[in-house]
mmCIF file of C-alpha atoms and ligand atoms in Angstrom:
data_model
loop_
_atom_site.group_PDB
_atom_site.id
_atom_site.type_symbol
_atom_site.label_atom_id
_atom_site.label_comp_id
_atom_site.label_asym_id
_atom_site.label_seq_id
_atom_site.Cartn_x
_atom_site.Cartn_y
_atom_site.Cartn_z
ATOM 1 C CA UNK A 2 4.009 -26.269 -3.554
ATOM 2 C CA UNK A 3 3.204 -22.621 -4.281
ATOM 3 C CA UNK A 4 4.030 -20.544 -1.215
ATOM 4 C CA UNK A 5 5.483 -17.217 -0.193
ATOM 5 C CA UNK A 6 7.021 -15.500 2.751
ATOM 6 C CA UNK A 7 7.685 -11.846 3.442
ATOM 7 C CA UNK A 8 10.576 -10.066 5.149
ATOM 8 C CA UNK A 9 11.592 -6.546 6.005
ATOM 9 C CA UNK A 10 10.728 -3.906 8.586
ATOM 10 C CA UNK A 11 8.136 -1.143 8.171
ATOM 11 C CA UNK A 12 10.827 1.550 8.491
ATOM 12 C CA UNK A 13 13.844 -0.425 7.251
ATOM 13 C CA UNK A 14 15.387 -0.030 3.797
ATOM 14 C CA UNK A 15 12.913 -2.357 2.034
ATOM 15 C CA UNK A 16 10.381 -5.142 2.338
ATOM 16 C CA UNK A 17 10.534 -8.374 0.385
ATOM 17 C CA UNK A 18 8.383 -11.205 -0.948
ATOM 18 C CA UNK A 19 9.907 -14.584 -1.736
ATOM 19 C CA UNK A 20 7.636 -16.732 -3.917
ATOM 20 C CA UNK A 21 8.386 -20.407 -4.429
ATOM 21 C CA UNK A 22 6.701 -23.029 -6.581
ATOM 22 C CA UNK A 23 5.622 -20.854 -9.488
ATOM 23 C CA UNK A 24 5.399 -22.850 -12.701
ATOM 24 C CA UNK A 25 8.111 -22.124 -15.266
ATOM 25 C CA UNK A 26 7.241 -20.034 -18.290
ATOM 26 C CA UNK A 27 4.754 -17.685 -16.611
ATOM 27 C CA UNK A 28 4.982 -14.163 -17.936
ATOM 28 C CA UNK A 29 5.412 -11.747 -14.994
ATOM 29 C CA UNK A 30 4.446 -8.165 -15.660
ATOM 30 C CA UNK A 31 6.067 -5.734 -13.202
ATOM 31 C CA UNK A 32 3.596 -3.025 -14.165
ATOM 32 C CA UNK A 33 0.593 -4.963 -12.965
ATOM 33 C CA UNK A 34 2.379 -5.537 -9.623
ATOM 34 C CA UNK A 35 3.005 -1.768 -9.472
ATOM 35 C CA UNK A 36 -0.673 -1.068 -10.244
ATOM 36 C CA UNK A 37 -1.802 -3.322 -7.393
ATOM 37 C CA UNK A 38 0.647 -1.598 -5.026
ATOM 38 C CA UNK A 39 -0.659 1.813 -6.113
ATOM 39 C CA UNK A 40 -4.215 0.703 -5.326
ATOM 40 C CA UNK A 41 -3.063 -0.442 -1.888
ATOM 41 C CA UNK A 42 -1.523 2.971 -1.203
ATOM 42 C CA UNK A 43 -4.748 4.690 -2.207
ATOM 43 C CA UNK A 44 -8.174 5.098 -0.651
ATOM 44 C CA UNK A 45 -9.507 7.901 1.508
ATOM 45 C CA UNK A 46 -8.360 8.114 5.115
ATOM 46 C CA UNK A 47 -4.759 7.033 4.849
ATOM 47 C CA UNK A 48 -1.756 8.620 6.560
ATOM 48 C CA UNK A 49 0.819 10.898 4.984
ATOM 49 C CA UNK A 50 3.079 7.885 4.523
ATOM 50 C CA UNK A 51 1.120 6.711 1.498
ATOM 51 C CA UNK A 52 1.770 10.104 -0.110
ATOM 52 C CA UNK A 53 5.526 9.700 -0.210
ATOM 53 C CA UNK A 54 6.040 5.942 -0.523
ATOM 54 C CA UNK A 55 6.470 5.015 -4.188
ATOM 55 C CA UNK A 56 6.744 1.228 -3.678
ATOM 56 C CA UNK A 57 9.426 0.991 -6.366
ATOM 57 C CA UNK A 58 9.847 -2.731 -7.087
ATOM 58 C CA UNK A 59 12.771 -4.782 -8.217
ATOM 59 C CA UNK A 60 12.299 -8.419 -9.231
ATOM 60 C CA UNK A 61 15.720 -9.645 -8.163
ATOM 61 C CA UNK A 62 15.545 -13.358 -9.037
ATOM 62 C CA UNK A 63 13.506 -15.997 -10.814
ATOM 63 C CA UNK A 64 13.022 -14.435 -14.264
ATOM 64 C CA UNK A 65 14.674 -14.575 -17.630
ATOM 65 C CA UNK A 66 13.284 -12.498 -20.448
ATOM 66 C CA UNK A 67 10.252 -11.625 -18.341
ATOM 67 C CA UNK A 68 9.115 -15.216 -17.722
ATOM 68 C CA UNK A 69 9.581 -17.427 -14.683
ATOM 69 C CA UNK A 70 12.400 -19.957 -14.609
ATOM 70 C CA UNK A 71 10.601 -22.094 -12.020
ATOM 71 C CA UNK A 72 13.086 -20.895 -9.404
ATOM 72 C CA UNK A 73 12.226 -18.666 -6.399
ATOM 73 C CA UNK A 74 11.048 -15.175 -7.320
ATOM 74 C CA UNK A 75 12.318 -12.438 -5.005
ATOM 75 C CA UNK A 76 10.598 -9.057 -5.129
ATOM 76 C CA UNK A 77 12.083 -6.057 -3.293
ATOM 77 C CA UNK A 78 9.877 -3.071 -2.475
ATOM 78 C CA UNK A 79 11.893 -0.016 -1.403
ATOM 79 C CA UNK A 80 10.846 2.037 1.659
ATOM 80 C CA UNK A 81 11.208 5.800 1.367
ATOM 81 C CA UNK A 82 10.906 6.005 5.167
ATOM 82 C CA UNK A 83 14.105 4.240 6.221
ATOM 83 C CA UNK A 84 14.352 5.523 9.805
ATOM 84 C CA UNK A 85 14.446 2.246 11.757
ATOM 85 C CA UNK A 86 17.837 2.776 13.403
ATOM 86 C CA UNK A 87 17.078 6.292 14.648
ATOM 87 C CA UNK A 88 13.614 5.671 16.103
ATOM 88 C CA UNK A 89 13.429 6.217 19.895
ATOM 89 C CA UNK A 90 12.064 3.345 22.023
ATOM 90 C CA UNK A 91 8.286 3.196 22.667
ATOM 91 C CA UNK A 92 7.265 2.321 26.249
ATOM 92 C CA UNK A 93 3.499 2.965 26.034
ATOM 93 C CA UNK A 94 1.798 0.049 24.210
ATOM 94 C CA UNK A 95 -1.356 0.790 22.211
ATOM 95 C CA UNK A 96 -4.451 -1.210 23.185
ATOM 96 C CA UNK A 97 -5.512 -3.212 20.130
ATOM 97 C CA UNK A 98 -2.048 -3.287 18.572
ATOM 98 C CA UNK A 99 0.577 -6.038 18.763
ATOM 99 C CA UNK A 100 2.654 -3.834 21.121
ATOM 100 C CA UNK A 101 2.005 -5.290 24.592
ATOM 101 C CA UNK A 102 1.552 -8.937 23.584
ATOM 102 C CA UNK A 103 4.788 -8.710 21.583
ATOM 103 C CA UNK A 104 6.683 -6.969 24.397
ATOM 104 C CA UNK A 105 5.743 -9.815 26.743
ATOM 105 C CA UNK A 106 6.543 -12.463 24.119
ATOM 106 C CA UNK A 107 9.989 -11.081 23.249
ATOM 107 C CA UNK A 108 10.773 -9.684 26.741
ATOM 108 C CA UNK A 109 11.438 -6.105 25.692
ATOM 109 C CA UNK A 110 10.299 -2.703 26.975
ATOM 110 C CA UNK A 111 10.420 -1.244 23.446
ATOM 111 C CA UNK A 112 7.236 -1.688 21.395
ATOM 112 C CA UNK A 113 9.222 -0.436 18.416
ATOM 113 C CA UNK A 114 10.894 -3.841 18.220
ATOM 114 C CA UNK A 115 7.438 -5.403 17.666
ATOM 115 C CA UNK A 116 5.609 -2.890 15.520
ATOM 116 C CA UNK A 117 8.211 -2.916 12.779
ATOM 117 C CA UNK A 118 6.961 -6.317 11.623
ATOM 118 C CA UNK A 119 3.403 -6.069 12.970
ATOM 119 C CA UNK A 120 2.795 -2.912 10.891
ATOM 120 C CA UNK A 121 0.510 -3.139 7.910
ATOM 121 C CA UNK A 122 3.373 -1.914 5.747
ATOM 122 C CA UNK A 123 4.077 -5.672 5.409
ATOM 123 C CA UNK A 124 0.891 -6.011 3.381
ATOM 124 C CA UNK A 125 2.629 -4.329 0.426
ATOM 125 C CA UNK A 126 4.707 -7.514 0.150
ATOM 126 C CA UNK A 127 1.551 -9.625 0.234
ATOM 127 C CA UNK A 128 -0.073 -7.528 -2.461
ATOM 128 C CA UNK A 129 3.002 -8.078 -4.649
ATOM 129 C CA UNK A 130 2.691 -11.861 -4.139
ATOM 130 C CA UNK A 131 -1.032 -11.680 -4.905
ATOM 131 C CA UNK A 132 -0.378 -9.689 -8.070
ATOM 132 C CA UNK A 133 1.913 -12.441 -9.361
ATOM 133 C CA UNK A 134 -0.705 -15.058 -8.415
ATOM 134 C CA UNK A 135 -3.316 -12.993 -10.271
ATOM 135 C CA UNK A 136 -1.163 -13.199 -13.391
ATOM 136 C CA UNK A 137 -1.134 -16.977 -13.094
ATOM 137 C CA UNK A 138 -4.922 -17.020 -12.626
ATOM 138 C CA UNK A 139 -5.342 -14.724 -15.602
ATOM 139 C CA UNK A 140 -3.959 -17.538 -17.770
ATOM 140 C CA UNK A 141 -7.111 -19.473 -16.792
ATOM 141 C CA UNK A 142 -9.467 -16.472 -17.191
ATOM 142 C CA UNK A 143 -9.898 -16.300 -13.415
ATOM 143 C CA UNK A 144 -10.268 -12.799 -11.993
ATOM 144 C CA UNK A 145 -10.930 -11.743 -8.403
ATOM 145 C CA UNK A 146 -12.664 -8.566 -7.359
ATOM 146 C CA UNK A 147 -12.360 -6.844 -3.975
ATOM 147 C CA UNK A 148 -14.467 -3.880 -2.869
ATOM 148 C CA UNK A 149 -15.618 -2.055 0.258
ATOM 149 C CA UNK A 150 -19.168 -2.503 1.579
ATOM 150 C CA UNK A 151 -18.929 -0.713 4.946
ATOM 151 C CA UNK A 152 -16.945 2.106 6.573
ATOM 152 C CA UNK A 153 -17.845 2.400 10.268
ATOM 153 C CA UNK A 154 -21.625 2.824 10.496
ATOM 154 C CA UNK A 155 -22.015 3.640 6.770
ATOM 155 C CA UNK A 156 -23.051 0.642 4.640
ATOM 156 C CA UNK A 157 -22.987 0.606 0.842
ATOM 157 C CA UNK A 158 -26.215 -0.414 -0.852
ATOM 158 C CA UNK A 159 -25.876 -3.906 -2.343
ATOM 159 C CA UNK A 160 -26.937 -4.617 -5.899
ATOM 160 C CA UNK A 161 -25.652 -5.348 -9.385
ATOM 161 C CA UNK A 162 -23.994 -2.483 -11.248
ATOM 162 C CA UNK A 163 -22.781 -2.078 -14.809
ATOM 163 C CA UNK A 164 -18.980 -2.005 -15.108
ATOM 164 C CA UNK A 165 -18.153 -2.603 -11.419
ATOM 165 C CA UNK A 166 -14.416 -2.112 -11.975
ATOM 166 C CA UNK A 167 -14.919 1.383 -13.369
ATOM 167 C CA UNK A 168 -17.217 2.366 -10.485
ATOM 168 C CA UNK A 169 -14.916 0.907 -7.849
ATOM 169 C CA UNK A 170 -11.797 2.489 -9.275
ATOM 170 C CA UNK A 171 -13.477 5.912 -9.416
ATOM 171 C CA UNK A 172 -14.547 5.652 -5.764
ATOM 172 C CA UNK A 173 -12.270 7.035 -3.015
ATOM 173 C CA UNK A 174 -13.504 4.107 -0.900
ATOM 174 C CA UNK A 175 -13.253 1.392 -3.606
ATOM 175 C CA UNK A 176 -16.990 0.986 -3.169
ATOM 176 C CA UNK A 177 -19.684 0.084 -5.721
ATOM 177 C CA UNK A 178 -22.329 2.479 -4.358
ATOM 178 C CA UNK A 179 -21.444 6.042 -5.433
ATOM 179 C CA UNK A 180 -24.207 7.335 -3.135
ATOM 180 C CA UNK A 181 -22.324 5.987 -0.102
ATOM 181 C CA UNK A 182 -19.037 7.730 -0.901
ATOM 182 C CA UNK A 183 -20.052 11.093 0.539
ATOM 183 C CA UNK A 184 -21.371 9.605 3.790
ATOM 184 C CA UNK A 185 -18.219 7.512 4.114
ATOM 185 C CA UNK A 186 -16.056 10.581 3.561
ATOM 186 C CA UNK A 187 -17.961 12.492 6.257
ATOM 187 C CA UNK A 188 -17.621 9.556 8.638
ATOM 188 C CA UNK A 189 -13.843 9.439 8.133
ATOM 189 C CA UNK A 190 -13.510 13.246 8.410
ATOM 190 C CA UNK A 191 -15.524 13.249 11.640
ATOM 191 C CA UNK A 192 -13.475 10.386 13.085
ATOM 192 C CA UNK A 193 -10.288 12.272 12.210
ATOM 193 C CA UNK A 194 -11.659 15.415 13.863
ATOM 194 C CA UNK A 195 -12.326 13.422 17.051
ATOM 195 C CA UNK A 196 -8.863 11.838 16.987
ATOM 196 C CA UNK A 197 -10.559 8.496 16.319
ATOM 197 C CA UNK A 198 -10.293 5.675 13.722
ATOM 198 C CA UNK A 199 -12.806 3.606 11.731
ATOM 199 C CA UNK A 200 -13.005 -0.010 10.595
ATOM 200 C CA UNK A 201 -15.297 -1.590 8.058
ATOM 201 C CA UNK A 202 -16.136 -4.568 5.866
ATOM 202 C CA UNK A 203 -14.838 -5.679 2.461
ATOM 203 C CA UNK A 204 -15.997 -8.298 -0.025
ATOM 204 C CA UNK A 205 -13.888 -10.479 -2.308
ATOM 205 C CA UNK A 206 -15.734 -12.264 -5.089
ATOM 206 C CA UNK A 207 -15.122 -14.178 -8.285
ATOM 207 C CA UNK A 208 -17.471 -15.642 -10.866
ATOM 208 C CA UNK A 209 -14.869 -17.628 -12.693
ATOM 209 C CA UNK A 210 -13.701 -20.441 -10.417
ATOM 210 C CA UNK A 211 -13.821 -24.012 -11.677
ATOM 211 C CA UNK A 212 -15.505 -26.531 -9.343
ATOM 212 C CA UNK A 213 -13.374 -28.783 -7.164
ATOM 213 C CA UNK A 214 -10.631 -26.413 -5.928
ATOM 214 C CA UNK A 215 -9.712 -27.341 -2.352
ATOM 215 C CA UNK A 216 -10.424 -30.696 -0.745
ATOM 216 C CA UNK A 217 -13.214 -32.457 1.152
ATOM 217 C CA UNK A 218 -10.720 -34.987 2.519
ATOM 218 C CA UNK A 219 -7.753 -33.173 4.060
ATOM 219 C CA UNK A 220 -8.338 -30.543 6.736
ATOM 220 C CA UNK A 221 -5.544 -28.174 5.746
ATOM 221 C CA UNK A 222 -6.559 -28.219 2.098
ATOM 222 C CA UNK A 223 -10.208 -27.321 2.749
ATOM 223 C CA UNK A 224 -10.667 -24.091 0.868
ATOM 224 C CA UNK A 225 -12.654 -22.166 3.471
ATOM 225 C CA UNK A 226 -9.932 -22.989 5.991
ATOM 226 C CA UNK A 227 -7.132 -21.827 3.678
ATOM 227 C CA UNK A 228 -8.968 -18.638 2.785
ATOM 228 C CA UNK A 229 -9.898 -17.898 6.405
ATOM 229 C CA UNK A 230 -6.279 -18.264 7.477
ATOM 230 C CA UNK A 231 -5.108 -16.009 4.663
ATOM 231 C CA UNK A 232 -7.734 -13.339 5.381
ATOM 232 C CA UNK A 233 -7.489 -13.425 9.189
ATOM 233 C CA UNK A 234 -3.697 -13.113 8.987
ATOM 234 C CA UNK A 235 -4.138 -9.620 7.524
ATOM 235 C CA UNK A 236 -3.405 -6.937 10.116
ATOM 236 C CA UNK A 237 -6.548 -5.696 11.960
ATOM 237 C CA UNK A 238 -8.911 -8.296 10.456
ATOM 238 C CA UNK A 239 -11.173 -9.767 13.124
ATOM 239 C CA UNK A 240 -13.626 -11.831 11.135
ATOM 240 C CA UNK A 241 -14.324 -13.633 7.892
ATOM 241 C CA UNK A 242 -17.576 -15.034 6.524
ATOM 242 C CA UNK A 243 -18.496 -17.051 3.418
ATOM 243 C CA UNK A 244 -21.790 -16.589 1.605
ATOM 244 C CA UNK A 245 -24.548 -15.877 4.103
ATOM 245 C CA UNK A 246 -21.942 -16.388 6.856
ATOM 246 C CA UNK A 247 -23.024 -15.842 10.468
ATOM 247 C CA UNK A 248 -26.674 -15.419 9.459
ATOM 248 C CA UNK A 249 -26.721 -19.148 8.577
ATOM 249 C CA UNK A 250 -26.569 -19.936 12.285
ATOM 250 C CA UNK A 251 -30.020 -18.408 12.661
ATOM 251 C CA UNK A 252 -31.551 -19.919 9.512
ATOM 252 C CA UNK A 253 -33.346 -23.302 9.255
ATOM 253 C CA UNK A 254 -31.852 -25.827 6.844
ATOM 254 C CA UNK A 255 -34.791 -25.464 4.499
ATOM 255 C CA UNK A 256 -33.725 -21.857 3.859
ATOM 256 C CA UNK A 257 -29.954 -22.130 4.330
ATOM 257 C CA UNK A 258 -28.859 -24.201 1.346
ATOM 258 C CA UNK A 259 -28.817 -23.726 -2.416
ATOM 259 C CA UNK A 260 -31.095 -26.207 -4.170
ATOM 260 C CA UNK A 261 -29.592 -27.920 -7.200
ATOM 261 C CA UNK A 262 -31.056 -27.680 -10.682
ATOM 262 C CA UNK A 263 -29.835 -28.556 -14.157
ATOM 263 C CA UNK A 264 -30.247 -26.335 -17.203
ATOM 264 C CA UNK A 265 -28.431 -25.844 -20.533
ATOM 265 C CA UNK A 266 -25.995 -28.637 -19.809
ATOM 266 C CA UNK A 267 -24.879 -27.367 -16.387
ATOM 267 C CA UNK A 268 -25.839 -27.570 -12.741
ATOM 268 C CA UNK A 269 -27.516 -24.383 -11.581
ATOM 269 C CA UNK A 270 -28.472 -22.819 -8.252
ATOM 270 C CA UNK A 271 -31.007 -20.060 -7.771
ATOM 271 C CA UNK A 272 -29.252 -18.883 -4.583
ATOM 272 C CA UNK A 273 -25.646 -18.754 -3.357
ATOM 273 C CA UNK A 274 -25.833 -18.805 0.430
ATOM 274 C CA UNK A 275 -22.765 -21.082 0.480
ATOM 275 C CA UNK A 276 -20.619 -18.379 -1.117
ATOM 276 C CA UNK A 277 -19.381 -20.779 -3.797
ATOM 277 C CA UNK A 278 -17.826 -23.306 -1.414
ATOM 278 C CA UNK A 279 -19.307 -26.595 -0.181
ATOM 279 C CA UNK A 280 -17.400 -29.312 1.660
ATOM 280 C CA UNK A 281 -14.134 -27.386 1.469
ATOM 281 C CA UNK A 282 -14.273 -27.137 -2.348
ATOM 282 C CA UNK A 283 -15.455 -24.646 -4.907
ATOM 283 C CA UNK A 284 -18.823 -25.751 -6.254
ATOM 284 C CA UNK A 285 -18.833 -23.785 -9.508
ATOM 285 C CA UNK A 286 -20.947 -20.950 -8.093
ATOM 286 C CA UNK A 287 -19.418 -17.479 -7.523
ATOM 287 C CA UNK A 288 -17.009 -17.153 -4.609
ATOM 288 C CA UNK A 289 -18.295 -14.597 -2.106
ATOM 289 C CA UNK A 290 -16.511 -13.794 1.137
ATOM 290 C CA UNK A 291 -16.507 -10.881 3.525
ATOM 291 C CA UNK A 292 -13.837 -9.696 5.959
ATOM 292 C CA UNK A 293 -14.276 -7.257 8.802
ATOM 293 C CA UNK A 294 -11.516 -4.913 9.940
ATOM 294 C CA UNK A 295 -11.418 -3.390 13.393
ATOM 295 C CA UNK A 296 -10.671 0.340 13.710
ATOM 296 C CA UNK A 297 -6.911 0.884 13.724
ATOM 297 C CA UNK A 298 -5.305 0.911 17.148
ATOM 298 C CA UNK A 299 -3.340 4.158 16.810
ATOM 299 C CA UNK A 300 -5.628 6.981 17.942
ATOM 300 C CA UNK A 301 -4.736 10.695 17.875
ATOM 301 C CA UNK A 302 -6.826 10.958 21.051
ATOM 302 C CA UNK A 303 -4.970 8.158 22.783
ATOM 303 C CA UNK A 304 -6.496 5.316 24.762
ATOM 304 C CA UNK A 305 -5.255 4.631 28.274
ATOM 305 C CA UNK A 306 -2.329 2.311 28.822
ATOM 306 C CA UNK A 307 0.583 1.754 31.199
ATOM 307 C CA UNK A 308 4.184 2.880 30.767
ATOM 308 C CA UNK A 309 5.936 -0.487 30.884
ATOM 309 C CA UNK A 310 9.036 1.029 32.539
ATOM 310 C CA UNK A 311 7.322 3.000 35.325
ATOM 311 C CA UNK A 312 4.091 0.902 35.492
ATOM 312 C CA UNK A 313 2.230 4.229 35.783
ATOM 313 C CA UNK A 314 -0.916 5.098 33.792
ATOM 314 C CA UNK A 315 -0.065 6.805 30.513
ATOM 315 C CA UNK A 316 -1.436 7.826 27.143
ATOM 316 C CA UNK A 317 -0.876 5.179 24.473
ATOM 317 C CA UNK A 318 1.744 5.901 21.823
ATOM 318 C CA UNK A 319 0.415 7.676 18.742
ATOM 319 C CA UNK A 320 2.866 7.325 15.897
ATOM 320 C CA UNK A 321 1.775 8.416 12.409
ATOM 321 C CA UNK A 322 -1.068 6.169 11.249
ATOM 322 C CA UNK A 323 -4.196 5.985 9.118
ATOM 323 C CA UNK A 324 -7.681 7.068 10.190
ATOM 324 C CA UNK A 325 -9.183 4.345 7.997
ATOM 325 C CA UNK A 326 -7.438 1.669 5.926
ATOM 326 C CA UNK A 327 -10.490 -0.335 4.825
ATOM 327 C CA UNK A 328 -10.070 0.520 1.099
ATOM 328 C CA UNK A 329 -6.523 -0.864 1.321
ATOM 329 C CA UNK A 330 -7.905 -3.997 2.997
ATOM 330 C CA UNK A 331 -10.059 -4.670 -0.079
ATOM 331 C CA UNK A 332 -6.887 -4.760 -2.192
ATOM 332 C CA UNK A 333 -4.937 -6.878 0.295
ATOM 333 C CA UNK A 334 -7.821 -9.330 0.745
ATOM 334 C CA UNK A 335 -8.145 -9.682 -3.028
ATOM 335 C CA UNK A 336 -4.396 -10.408 -3.173
ATOM 336 C CA UNK A 337 -4.347 -13.084 -0.474
ATOM 337 C CA UNK A 338 -7.418 -14.774 -1.943
ATOM 338 C CA UNK A 339 -5.762 -14.718 -5.393
ATOM 339 C CA UNK A 340 -2.756 -16.411 -3.864
ATOM 340 C CA UNK A 341 -4.822 -19.167 -2.205
ATOM 341 C CA UNK A 342 -6.810 -19.785 -5.378
ATOM 342 C CA UNK A 343 -3.603 -19.950 -7.433
ATOM 343 C CA UNK A 344 -2.179 -22.364 -4.882
ATOM 344 C CA UNK A 345 -5.269 -24.558 -5.135
ATOM 345 C CA UNK A 346 -5.052 -24.407 -8.953
ATOM 346 C CA UNK A 347 -1.400 -25.553 -8.803
HETATM 347 C C1 EPS B 27 1.087 1.292 6.640
HETATM 348 C C2 EPS B 27 2.256 1.790 7.057
HETATM 349 C C3 EPS B 27 2.416 2.319 8.419
HETATM 350 C C4 EPS B 27 1.102 2.790 9.014
HETATM 351 C C5 EPS B 27 0.016 1.766 8.831
HETATM 352 C C6 EPS B 27 -0.126 1.238 7.462
HETATM 353 O O1 EPS B 27 3.372 3.297 8.250
HETATM 354 P P1 EPS B 27 3.776 4.403 9.372
HETATM 355 O O2 EPS B 27 3.616 3.700 10.678
HETATM 356 O O3 EPS B 27 5.190 4.697 9.073
HETATM 357 O O4 EPS B 27 2.863 5.546 9.119
HETATM 358 O O5 EPS B 27 0.691 3.980 8.420
HETATM 359 O O6 EPS B 27 0.275 0.724 9.695
HETATM 360 C C7 EPS B 27 -0.666 0.404 10.589
HETATM 361 C C8 EPS B 27 -1.909 0.648 10.457
HETATM 362 C C9 EPS B 27 -0.186 -0.280 11.749
HETATM 363 O O7 EPS B 27 -1.001 -0.635 12.573
HETATM 364 O O8 EPS B 27 1.016 -0.429 11.852
HETATM 365 C C10 EPS B 27 0.945 0.757 5.298
HETATM 366 O O9 EPS B 27 1.890 0.864 4.465
HETATM 367 O O10 EPS B 27 -0.117 0.190 5.006
#
């Protein structure tokens, strides 16, 4: 079975991805992993950390001559910020972060012991795994495409564009509507000025999936379930929707489904409200899913909390953090979807 796990602390010496179940003979290109990691570091609104991390990777095991042996692949991503052992304890948990729940779970008064793994730094390891999965999918001409459609109250205009990759990669928000970039930038600048943070919405889509990936018969192989778990496990994600998503709950059946036609030797649908998945399987139509990210929990103008040692009201901790990490989410979401699709292909 294709699977991966990650290890490593946000401010330890390195983070790691261990991938198991890759087929033998797959060509693994370290540069395309590095490119995906560079995209994750980018996007407007990130903290100074992304300016000095280089995400230098080492593929420590699993390859000979650049192709997989079929054995576990271990990827190490170095941290430039390796300050774990000298960080002072944090007694003022941030509302919205893993701090307080983790302190109660692990019976500690130091949120630092929780945030080292809860931190979104871990998503670099997931992007590395997704980049390897993308190389496997590439062998089958399957590509996935993630982009940003909302930053706070600013929505991108939907619509088809020529050369979406070029437009997205030129956008500081990884967005397909160049007219939205300026409004998004102002929204992030204003949030920063206020000591606030912003969330948003991303889309992951693919036009190239063969029908039948997933299962109608086994609950944990149903593709929407697998993808929802992968997406909702990303730090700060609070929701996922497929196709028309939540709007389907307010739509009569006569307008909610995608009627089936047949033309030029293939089944064809005029609409794609299902987002390319029916009955837990791909149906041959484009995959379309959205994920929503809450605003990050570390605010320069701190929310109110309690000092867990004194039990007195206090300002929440405000370690270095991003104002907005939604562009990065589009890269991470693309990576975890690539992994689930590759897993289903295997
Ligand atoms: C992040 C690394 C972290 C945070 C952020 C994302 O690094 P540091 O805490 O050292 O600045 O900037 O993490 C969070 C948003 C979070 O909630 O922990 C990264 O590499 O993506």
